[in-house]
PDB file of C-alpha atoms in Angstrom:
ATOM      1  CA  MET B1244      31.329  14.727  -5.365  1.00 71.00           C
ATOM      2  CA  ALA B1245      28.033  13.420  -4.063  1.00 89.00           C
ATOM      3  CA  LEU B1246      28.199   9.673  -3.425  1.00 96.00           C
ATOM      4  CA  ILE B1247      24.292   9.510  -3.710  1.00 97.00           C
ATOM      5  CA  ARG B1248      22.038  11.907  -5.599  1.00 97.00           C
ATOM      6  CA  THR B1249      18.363  11.233  -6.121  1.00 97.00           C
ATOM      7  CA  GLU B1250      15.738  13.460  -7.841  1.00 97.00           C
ATOM      8  CA  GLY B1251      11.982  12.632  -7.662  1.00 97.00           C
ATOM      9  CA  LEU B1252      12.587   9.130  -6.492  1.00 97.00           C
ATOM     10  CA  SER B1253       9.370   7.050  -5.958  1.00 97.00           C
ATOM     11  CA  ARG B1254       8.572   3.377  -5.375  1.00 96.00           C
ATOM     12  CA  ALA B1255       5.111   1.873  -5.704  1.00 95.00           C
ATOM     13  CA  PHE B1256       3.855  -1.677  -5.314  1.00 90.00           C
ATOM     14  CA  THR B1257       0.925  -3.281  -6.670  1.00 86.00           C
ATOM     15  CA  LEU B1258      -1.195  -5.193  -4.253  1.00 79.00           C
ATOM     16  CA  ARG B1259      -4.505  -7.179  -4.480  1.00 79.00           C
ATOM     17  CA  SER B1260      -6.175  -3.986  -2.740  1.00 77.00           C
ATOM     18  CA  GLY B1261      -4.600  -1.791  -5.340  1.00 76.00           C
ATOM     19  CA  ALA B1262      -1.355   0.375  -5.804  1.00 82.00           C
ATOM     20  CA  VAL B1263       0.577   1.355  -2.691  1.00 88.00           C
ATOM     21  CA  THR B1264       3.245   4.202  -2.873  1.00 93.00           C
ATOM     22  CA  ALA B1265       6.133   3.609  -0.540  1.00 94.00           C
ATOM     23  CA  LEU B1266       8.073   6.438  -1.640  1.00 96.00           C
ATOM     24  CA  GLU B1267       7.227   9.622  -3.423  1.00 96.00           C
ATOM     25  CA  GLY B1268       9.294  12.527  -4.617  1.00 96.00           C
ATOM     26  CA  ILE B1269      12.527  11.841  -2.730  1.00 97.00           C
ATOM     27  CA  ASP B1270      15.207  14.422  -3.394  1.00 97.00           C
ATOM     28  CA  LEU B1271      18.281  13.328  -1.492  1.00 96.00           C
ATOM     29  CA  GLN B1272      22.048  13.900  -1.534  1.00 96.00           C
ATOM     30  CA  ILE B1273      24.684  12.083   0.543  1.00 96.00           C
ATOM     31  CA  GLU B1274      28.310  12.966   0.536  1.00 96.00           C
ATOM     32  CA  ALA B1275      31.152  10.770   1.051  1.00 96.00           C
ATOM     33  CA  GLY B1276      32.286  10.496   4.598  1.00 95.00           C
ATOM     34  CA  GLU B1277      28.762  11.361   6.033  1.00 96.00           C
ATOM     35  CA  PHE B1278      26.941   9.444   8.798  1.00 96.00           C
ATOM     36  CA  VAL B1279      23.296   9.785   8.086  1.00 97.00           C
ATOM     37  CA  ALA B1280      20.306   8.454  10.059  1.00 96.00           C
ATOM     38  CA  VAL B1281      16.889   7.657   8.351  1.00 97.00           C
ATOM     39  CA  MET B1282      14.006   7.968  10.758  1.00 95.00           C
ATOM     40  CA  GLY B1283      10.250   7.767  10.845  1.00 93.00           C
ATOM     41  CA  PRO B1284       7.501   5.636  12.104  1.00 91.00           C
ATOM     42  CA  SER B1285       6.476   2.190  10.872  1.00 89.00           C
ATOM     43  CA  GLY B1286       5.612   2.217   7.334  1.00 90.00           C
ATOM     44  CA  SER B1287       7.174   5.515   6.519  1.00 93.00           C
ATOM     45  CA  GLY B1288       9.328   4.074   3.858  1.00 94.00           C
ATOM     46  CA  LYS B1289      12.702   3.806   5.684  1.00 94.00           C
ATOM     47  CA  SER B1290      13.473   0.277   4.602  1.00 92.00           C
ATOM     48  CA  THR B1291      12.209   0.795   1.194  1.00 95.00           C
ATOM     49  CA  LEU B1292      14.547   3.756   0.717  1.00 96.00           C
ATOM     50  CA  MET B1293      17.492   1.643   1.967  1.00 95.00           C
ATOM     51  CA  HIS B1294      16.693  -1.159  -0.463  1.00 95.00           C
ATOM     52  CA  VAL B1295      16.388   1.259  -3.339  1.00 96.00           C
ATOM     53  CA  LEU B1296      19.599   3.147  -2.546  1.00 97.00           C
ATOM     54  CA  GLY B1297      21.395  -0.146  -1.797  1.00 96.00           C
ATOM     55  CA  LEU B1298      20.461  -1.555  -5.151  1.00 96.00           C
ATOM     56  CA  LEU B1299      18.299  -4.322  -3.758  1.00 94.00           C
ATOM     57  CA  ASP B1300      15.229  -2.900  -5.347  1.00 94.00           C
ATOM     58  CA  ARG B1301      14.488  -0.726  -8.230  1.00 93.00           C
ATOM     59  CA  PRO B1302      12.518   2.591  -8.095  1.00 95.00           C
ATOM     60  CA  SER B1303       9.455   3.035  -9.984  1.00 94.00           C
ATOM     61  CA  GLY B1304      10.169   6.616 -11.077  1.00 95.00           C
ATOM     62  CA  GLY B1305      12.730   9.561 -10.698  1.00 96.00           C
ATOM     63  CA  HIS B1306      16.484   9.413 -10.877  1.00 95.00           C
ATOM     64  CA  TYR B1307      19.227   7.856  -8.897  1.00 97.00           C
ATOM     65  CA  ALA B1308      22.939   8.362  -9.357  1.00 97.00           C
ATOM     66  CA  PHE B1309      25.525   6.530  -7.455  1.00 96.00           C
ATOM     67  CA  GLU B1310      28.992   7.806  -7.555  1.00 95.00           C
ATOM     68  CA  GLU B1311      27.840  10.039 -10.315  1.00 94.00           C
ATOM     69  CA  ARG B1312      26.510   7.055 -12.348  1.00 94.00           C
ATOM     70  CA  ASP B1313      22.936   6.713 -13.357  1.00 94.00           C
ATOM     71  CA  VAL B1314      21.892   3.484 -11.826  1.00 95.00           C
ATOM     72  CA  THR B1315      18.135   3.782 -12.394  1.00 90.00           C
ATOM     73  CA  THR B1316      18.135   1.488 -15.528  1.00 86.00           C
ATOM     74  CA  ILE B1317      21.254  -0.625 -15.327  1.00 91.00           C
ATOM     75  CA  SER B1318      20.618  -4.454 -15.546  1.00 93.00           C
ATOM     76  CA  ARG B1319      20.027  -6.686 -12.627  1.00 91.00           C
ATOM     77  CA  ASP B1320      23.525  -8.225 -13.332  1.00 93.00           C
ATOM     78  CA  GLU B1321      25.157  -4.858 -13.188  1.00 93.00           C
ATOM     79  CA  GLN B1322      23.307  -3.990 -10.078  1.00 93.00           C
ATOM     80  CA  ALA B1323      24.679  -7.143  -8.411  1.00 91.00           C
ATOM     81  CA  ARG B1324      28.272  -6.399  -9.473  1.00 91.00           C
ATOM     82  CA  LEU B1325      28.007  -2.753  -8.339  1.00 93.00           C
ATOM     83  CA  ARG B1326      26.423  -3.825  -5.065  1.00 93.00           C
ATOM     84  CA  CYS B1327      29.148  -6.451  -4.433  1.00 90.00           C
ATOM     85  CA  ARG B1328      31.901  -4.208  -5.031  1.00 91.00           C
ATOM     86  CA  ARG B1329      30.649  -0.816  -3.561  1.00 94.00           C
ATOM     87  CA  ILE B1330      27.970  -1.413  -1.057  1.00 96.00           C
ATOM     88  CA  GLY B1331      27.869  -3.188   2.376  1.00 95.00           C
ATOM     89  CA  PHE B1332      24.908  -4.053   4.485  1.00 96.00           C
ATOM     90  CA  VAL B1333      24.218  -4.720   8.184  1.00 95.00           C
ATOM     91  CA  PHE B1334      20.727  -5.887   9.363  1.00 92.00           C
ATOM     92  CA  GLN B1335      19.048  -6.379  12.640  1.00 89.00           C
ATOM     93  CA  ALA B1336      19.290 -10.099  12.100  1.00 90.00           C
ATOM     94  CA  PHE B1337      22.991 -11.040  12.031  1.00 90.00           C
ATOM     95  CA  ASN B1338      22.370 -13.492   9.057  1.00 92.00           C
ATOM     96  CA  LEU B1339      25.393 -15.392   9.953  1.00 95.00           C
ATOM     97  CA  LEU B1340      25.707 -19.073   8.461  1.00 95.00           C
ATOM     98  CA  PRO B1341      25.791 -21.200  11.572  1.00 95.00           C
ATOM     99  CA  ARG B1342      28.054 -23.867  10.093  1.00 96.00           C
ATOM    100  CA  HIS B1343      30.824 -21.457   9.162  1.00 96.00           C
ATOM    101  CA  THR B1344      33.296 -19.745  11.456  1.00 97.00           C
ATOM    102  CA  ALA B1345      33.419 -15.920  11.958  1.00 97.00           C
ATOM    103  CA  ARG B1346      36.207 -15.613   9.358  1.00 97.00           C
ATOM    104  CA  GLU B1347      34.429 -17.854   6.792  1.00 97.00           C
ATOM    105  CA  ASN B1348      31.287 -15.738   7.122  1.00 97.00           C
ATOM    106  CA  VAL B1349      33.364 -12.658   6.607  1.00 97.00           C
ATOM    107  CA  GLU B1350      34.813 -14.126   3.535  1.00 96.00           C
ATOM    108  CA  LEU B1351      31.620 -14.616   1.794  1.00 92.00           C
ATOM    109  CA  PRO B1352      31.563 -11.300  -0.273  1.00 91.00           C
ATOM    110  CA  LEU B1353      35.066 -11.930  -1.321  1.00 92.00           C
ATOM    111  CA  ILE B1354      34.037 -15.417  -2.895  1.00 89.00           C
ATOM    112  CA  TYR B1355      31.716 -13.528  -4.989  1.00 83.00           C
ATOM    113  CA  ALA B1356      34.527 -11.034  -5.839  1.00 82.00           C
ATOM    114  CA  ARG B1357      36.631 -14.059  -6.828  1.00 84.00           C
ATOM    115  CA  LEU B1358      39.446 -13.425  -4.659  1.00 88.00           C
ATOM    116  CA  SER B1359      41.928 -16.264  -3.886  1.00 92.00           C
ATOM    117  CA  PRO B1360      41.592 -18.361  -0.823  1.00 93.00           C
ATOM    118  CA  ARG B1361      44.672 -16.950   0.640  1.00 95.00           C
ATOM    119  CA  ASP B1362      43.578 -13.359  -0.079  1.00 94.00           C
ATOM    120  CA  ARG B1363      40.155 -14.070   1.436  1.00 94.00           C
ATOM    121  CA  ARG B1364      41.561 -15.335   4.584  1.00 95.00           C
ATOM    122  CA  GLU B1365      43.848 -12.438   4.975  1.00 96.00           C
ATOM    123  CA  ARG B1366      41.314  -9.651   4.375  1.00 95.00           C
ATOM    124  CA  ALA B1367      38.622 -11.460   6.614  1.00 96.00           C
ATOM    125  CA  ALA B1368      41.211 -11.458   9.380  1.00 97.00           C
ATOM    126  CA  ASP B1369      41.883  -7.896   8.850  1.00 96.00           C
ATOM    127  CA  ALA B1370      38.318  -6.852   8.854  1.00 95.00           C
ATOM    128  CA  LEU B1371      37.629  -8.836  11.969  1.00 96.00           C
ATOM    129  CA  GLU B1372      40.691  -7.240  13.726  1.00 95.00           C
ATOM    130  CA  ALA B1373      39.276  -3.870  12.790  1.00 92.00           C
ATOM    131  CA  VAL B1374      36.068  -4.473  14.708  1.00 93.00           C
ATOM    132  CA  GLY B1375      37.872  -6.025  17.622  1.00 93.00           C
ATOM    133  CA  LEU B1376      37.311  -9.604  17.042  1.00 94.00           C
ATOM    134  CA  GLY B1377      40.823 -10.699  15.918  1.00 94.00           C
ATOM    135  CA  HIS B1378      40.871 -13.293  18.654  1.00 95.00           C
ATOM    136  CA  ARG B1379      37.630 -14.769  17.529  1.00 94.00           C
ATOM    137  CA  LEU B1380      38.524 -15.832  13.893  1.00 96.00           C
ATOM    138  CA  ASP B1381      37.747 -19.547  14.335  1.00 97.00           C
ATOM    139  CA  HIS B1382      34.713 -19.276  16.612  1.00 97.00           C
ATOM    140  CA  TRP B1383      31.417 -20.439  15.494  1.00 97.00           C
ATOM    141  CA  PRO B1384      28.253 -18.141  15.611  1.00 96.00           C
ATOM    142  CA  HIS B1385      26.784 -19.912  18.562  1.00 96.00           C
ATOM    143  CA  GLN B1386      29.960 -19.257  20.488  1.00 97.00           C
ATOM    144  CA  LEU B1387      29.767 -15.605  20.144  1.00 96.00           C
ATOM    145  CA  SER B1388      27.535 -13.261  22.004  1.00 95.00           C
ATOM    146  CA  GLY B1389      24.868 -11.078  20.262  1.00 95.00           C
ATOM    147  CA  GLY B1390      27.256  -8.160  20.196  1.00 94.00           C
ATOM    148  CA  GLU B1391      30.132 -10.072  18.698  1.00 96.00           C
ATOM    149  CA  GLN B1392      27.695 -11.581  16.055  1.00 96.00           C
ATOM    150  CA  GLN B1393      26.802  -8.111  14.867  1.00 94.00           C
ATOM    151  CA  ARG B1394      30.532  -7.214  14.845  1.00 94.00           C
ATOM    152  CA  VAL B1395      31.121 -10.104  12.522  1.00 96.00           C
ATOM    153  CA  ALA B1396      28.218  -8.931  10.443  1.00 96.00           C
ATOM    154  CA  ILE B1397      29.788  -5.330  10.413  1.00 96.00           C
ATOM    155  CA  ALA B1398      33.268  -6.990   9.385  1.00 96.00           C
ATOM    156  CA  ARG B1399      31.517  -8.765   6.604  1.00 96.00           C
ATOM    157  CA  ALA B1400      29.970  -5.557   5.360  1.00 95.00           C
ATOM    158  CA  LEU B1401      33.342  -3.741   5.567  1.00 94.00           C
ATOM    159  CA  VAL B1402      35.613  -6.476   3.917  1.00 95.00           C
ATOM    160  CA  ASN B1403      35.109  -5.401   0.321  1.00 93.00           C
ATOM    161  CA  ASN B1404      36.070  -1.873   1.186  1.00 93.00           C
ATOM    162  CA  PRO B1405      32.823  -0.573   0.058  1.00 95.00           C
ATOM    163  CA  ALA B1406      31.851   3.175  -0.707  1.00 95.00           C
ATOM    164  CA  ILE B1407      28.918   3.114   1.640  1.00 96.00           C
ATOM    165  CA  VAL B1408      27.509   0.831   4.462  1.00 96.00           C
ATOM    166  CA  PHE B1409      23.733   0.655   5.103  1.00 97.00           C
ATOM    167  CA  ALA B1410      22.713  -0.527   8.551  1.00 96.00           C
ATOM    168  CA  ASP B1411      19.037  -1.324   9.030  1.00 94.00           C
ATOM    169  CA  GLU B1412      18.182  -1.390  12.923  1.00 92.00           C
ATOM    170  CA  PRO B1413      21.577  -2.839  13.610  1.00 92.00           C
ATOM    171  CA  THR B1414      21.016  -2.692  17.405  1.00 91.00           C
ATOM    172  CA  GLY B1415      17.271  -3.852  17.259  1.00 89.00           C
ATOM    173  CA  ALA B1416      18.263  -7.482  18.510  1.00 87.00           C
ATOM    174  CA  LEU B1417      20.840  -6.382  21.174  1.00 90.00           C
ATOM    175  CA  ASP B1418      20.618  -5.224  24.748  1.00 90.00           C
ATOM    176  CA  THR B1419      21.134  -1.564  25.645  1.00 90.00           C
ATOM    177  CA  GLN B1420      24.695  -1.685  26.622  1.00 92.00           C
ATOM    178  CA  THR B1421      25.700  -3.929  23.753  1.00 92.00           C
ATOM    179  CA  GLY B1422      23.899  -1.837  21.241  1.00 92.00           C
ATOM    180  CA  ALA B1423      25.726   1.267  22.590  1.00 92.00           C
ATOM    181  CA  ASP B1424      29.019  -0.587  21.990  1.00 92.00           C
ATOM    182  CA  VAL B1425      28.093  -1.311  18.343  1.00 92.00           C
ATOM    183  CA  LEU B1426      26.985   2.171  17.832  1.00 93.00           C
ATOM    184  CA  ALA B1427      30.229   3.439  19.196  1.00 92.00           C
ATOM    185  CA  LEU B1428      31.971   1.105  16.795  1.00 92.00           C
ATOM    186  CA  LEU B1429      29.986   2.681  13.779  1.00 93.00           C
ATOM    187  CA  ALA B1430      30.872   6.090  14.857  1.00 93.00           C
ATOM    188  CA  GLU B1431      34.437   5.333  14.930  1.00 92.00           C
ATOM    189  CA  LEU B1432      34.313   3.745  11.620  1.00 93.00           C
ATOM    190  CA  ASN B1433      32.746   6.937  10.355  1.00 93.00           C
ATOM    191  CA  ARG B1434      35.377   9.005  12.177  1.00 93.00           C
ATOM    192  CA  LEU B1435      37.946   7.050   9.952  1.00 92.00           C
ATOM    193  CA  GLY B1436      36.182   7.795   6.853  1.00 93.00           C
ATOM    194  CA  ARG B1437      33.325   5.297   6.256  1.00 94.00           C
ATOM    195  CA  THR B1438      30.046   6.459   4.841  1.00 97.00           C
ATOM    196  CA  LEU B1439      27.101   5.241   6.743  1.00 97.00           C
ATOM    197  CA  VAL B1440      23.443   5.307   6.393  1.00 97.00           C
ATOM    198  CA  LEU B1441      21.678   4.068   9.544  1.00 96.00           C
ATOM    199  CA  VAL B1442      17.837   3.197   9.468  1.00 95.00           C
ATOM    200  CA  THR B1443      16.160   3.416  12.892  1.00 94.00           C
ATOM    201  CA  HIS B1444      13.026   4.426  14.639  1.00 90.00           C
ATOM    202  CA  ASP B1445      15.089   5.270  17.927  1.00 91.00           C
ATOM    203  CA  ALA B1446      16.141   8.767  18.329  1.00 91.00           C
ATOM    204  CA  ASN B1447      19.010   7.548  20.907  1.00 90.00           C
ATOM    205  CA  VAL B1448      20.310   5.551  18.038  1.00 91.00           C
ATOM    206  CA  ALA B1449      19.964   8.291  15.572  1.00 93.00           C
ATOM    207  CA  ALA B1450      21.903  10.634  18.025  1.00 92.00           C
ATOM    208  CA  TYR B1451      25.299   8.824  16.715  1.00 93.00           C
ATOM    209  CA  ALA B1452      24.722  10.329  13.237  1.00 95.00           C
ATOM    210  CA  GLY B1453      25.711  13.825  11.935  1.00 94.00           C
ATOM    211  CA  ARG B1454      22.459  14.222  10.027  1.00 95.00           C
ATOM    212  CA  ILE B1455      18.943  12.822  10.438  1.00 96.00           C
ATOM    213  CA  ILE B1456      16.518  12.277   7.478  1.00 95.00           C
ATOM    214  CA  THR B1457      12.981  11.992   8.489  1.00 96.00           C
ATOM    215  CA  LEU B1458      10.387  10.046   6.462  1.00 96.00           C
ATOM    216  CA  ARG B1459       6.600  10.143   6.819  1.00 95.00           C
ATOM    217  CA  ASP B1460       4.127   8.502   4.459  1.00 95.00           C
ATOM    218  CA  GLY B1461       6.809   7.973   1.958  1.00 95.00           C
ATOM    219  CA  ARG B1462       7.863  11.511   1.668  1.00 96.00           C
ATOM    220  CA  LEU B1463      11.165  13.112   2.927  1.00 96.00           C
ATOM    221  CA  VAL B1464       9.620  15.721   5.474  1.00 94.00           C
ATOM    222  CA  ASP B1465      12.846  16.909   7.339  1.00 91.00           C
ATOM    223  CA  GLN B1466      16.622  16.719   7.256  1.00 90.00           C
ATOM    224  CA  GLY B1467      18.728  18.447   9.730  1.00 85.00           C
ATOM    225  CA  TRP B1468      22.549  18.404  10.925  1.00 80.00           C
ATOM    226  CA  GLN B1469      23.415  17.790  14.433  1.00 76.00           C
ATOM    227  CA  GLN B1470      26.443  17.270  16.680  1.00 68.00           C
ATOM    228  CA  ALA B1471      26.744  13.513  16.649  1.00 68.00           C
ATOM    229  CA  ARG B1472      27.402  11.551  19.798  1.00 63.00           C
ATOM    230  CA  LEU B1473      30.794  10.004  19.522  1.00 54.00           C
ATOM    231  CA  MET B1474      30.768   7.761  22.555  1.00 50.00           C
ATOM    232  CA  PRO B1475      28.007   5.780  24.419  1.00 45.00           C
TER     233      PRO B1475
END
């Protein structure tokens, strides 16, 4: 079963200067368990594609099926519910709340999912343990290194056990070694069965994926499988 399938997917924006097409004619399929990197120069449509596939934005045309369900025309409330339950996000900026501990930051998606406080605490602790931060549960973001903060963000993305995690330049704010450690963690999560889509402009980062999708001027121009790098 394809986790994601698009046919002729497009996204256009209307600006003062006129219409701008960010995506055009995207035919794409992603299977459960894949680790896919999306590459392309600045302005190629990488982030727009992630926003559409992650139900943060709506396509202007074409078809999009998520877990075999047509999500092209569902309401924004339905989108939000599906996104909360089945999709996780990791961004270049860690987006942690500074006045909340690591565990409290990871609990946030579970609040929207209406879990009990006890269940939230237990699941957040388990998620942080899974990314190697079981000893940092009660630390504030300012007490954590950049790599640790990104691990908290990854734990937050995983805590609802989503079907897929989208990571947009997750190592962009990290030094080389810390970035490699985060990528090794993502590769290990994929080895354990997580489906990952990684948006990047860096070929060294994309080397951790098993397939690279290349965009140019809003079009999918290439996709190829490769032997993924498993360790830094």
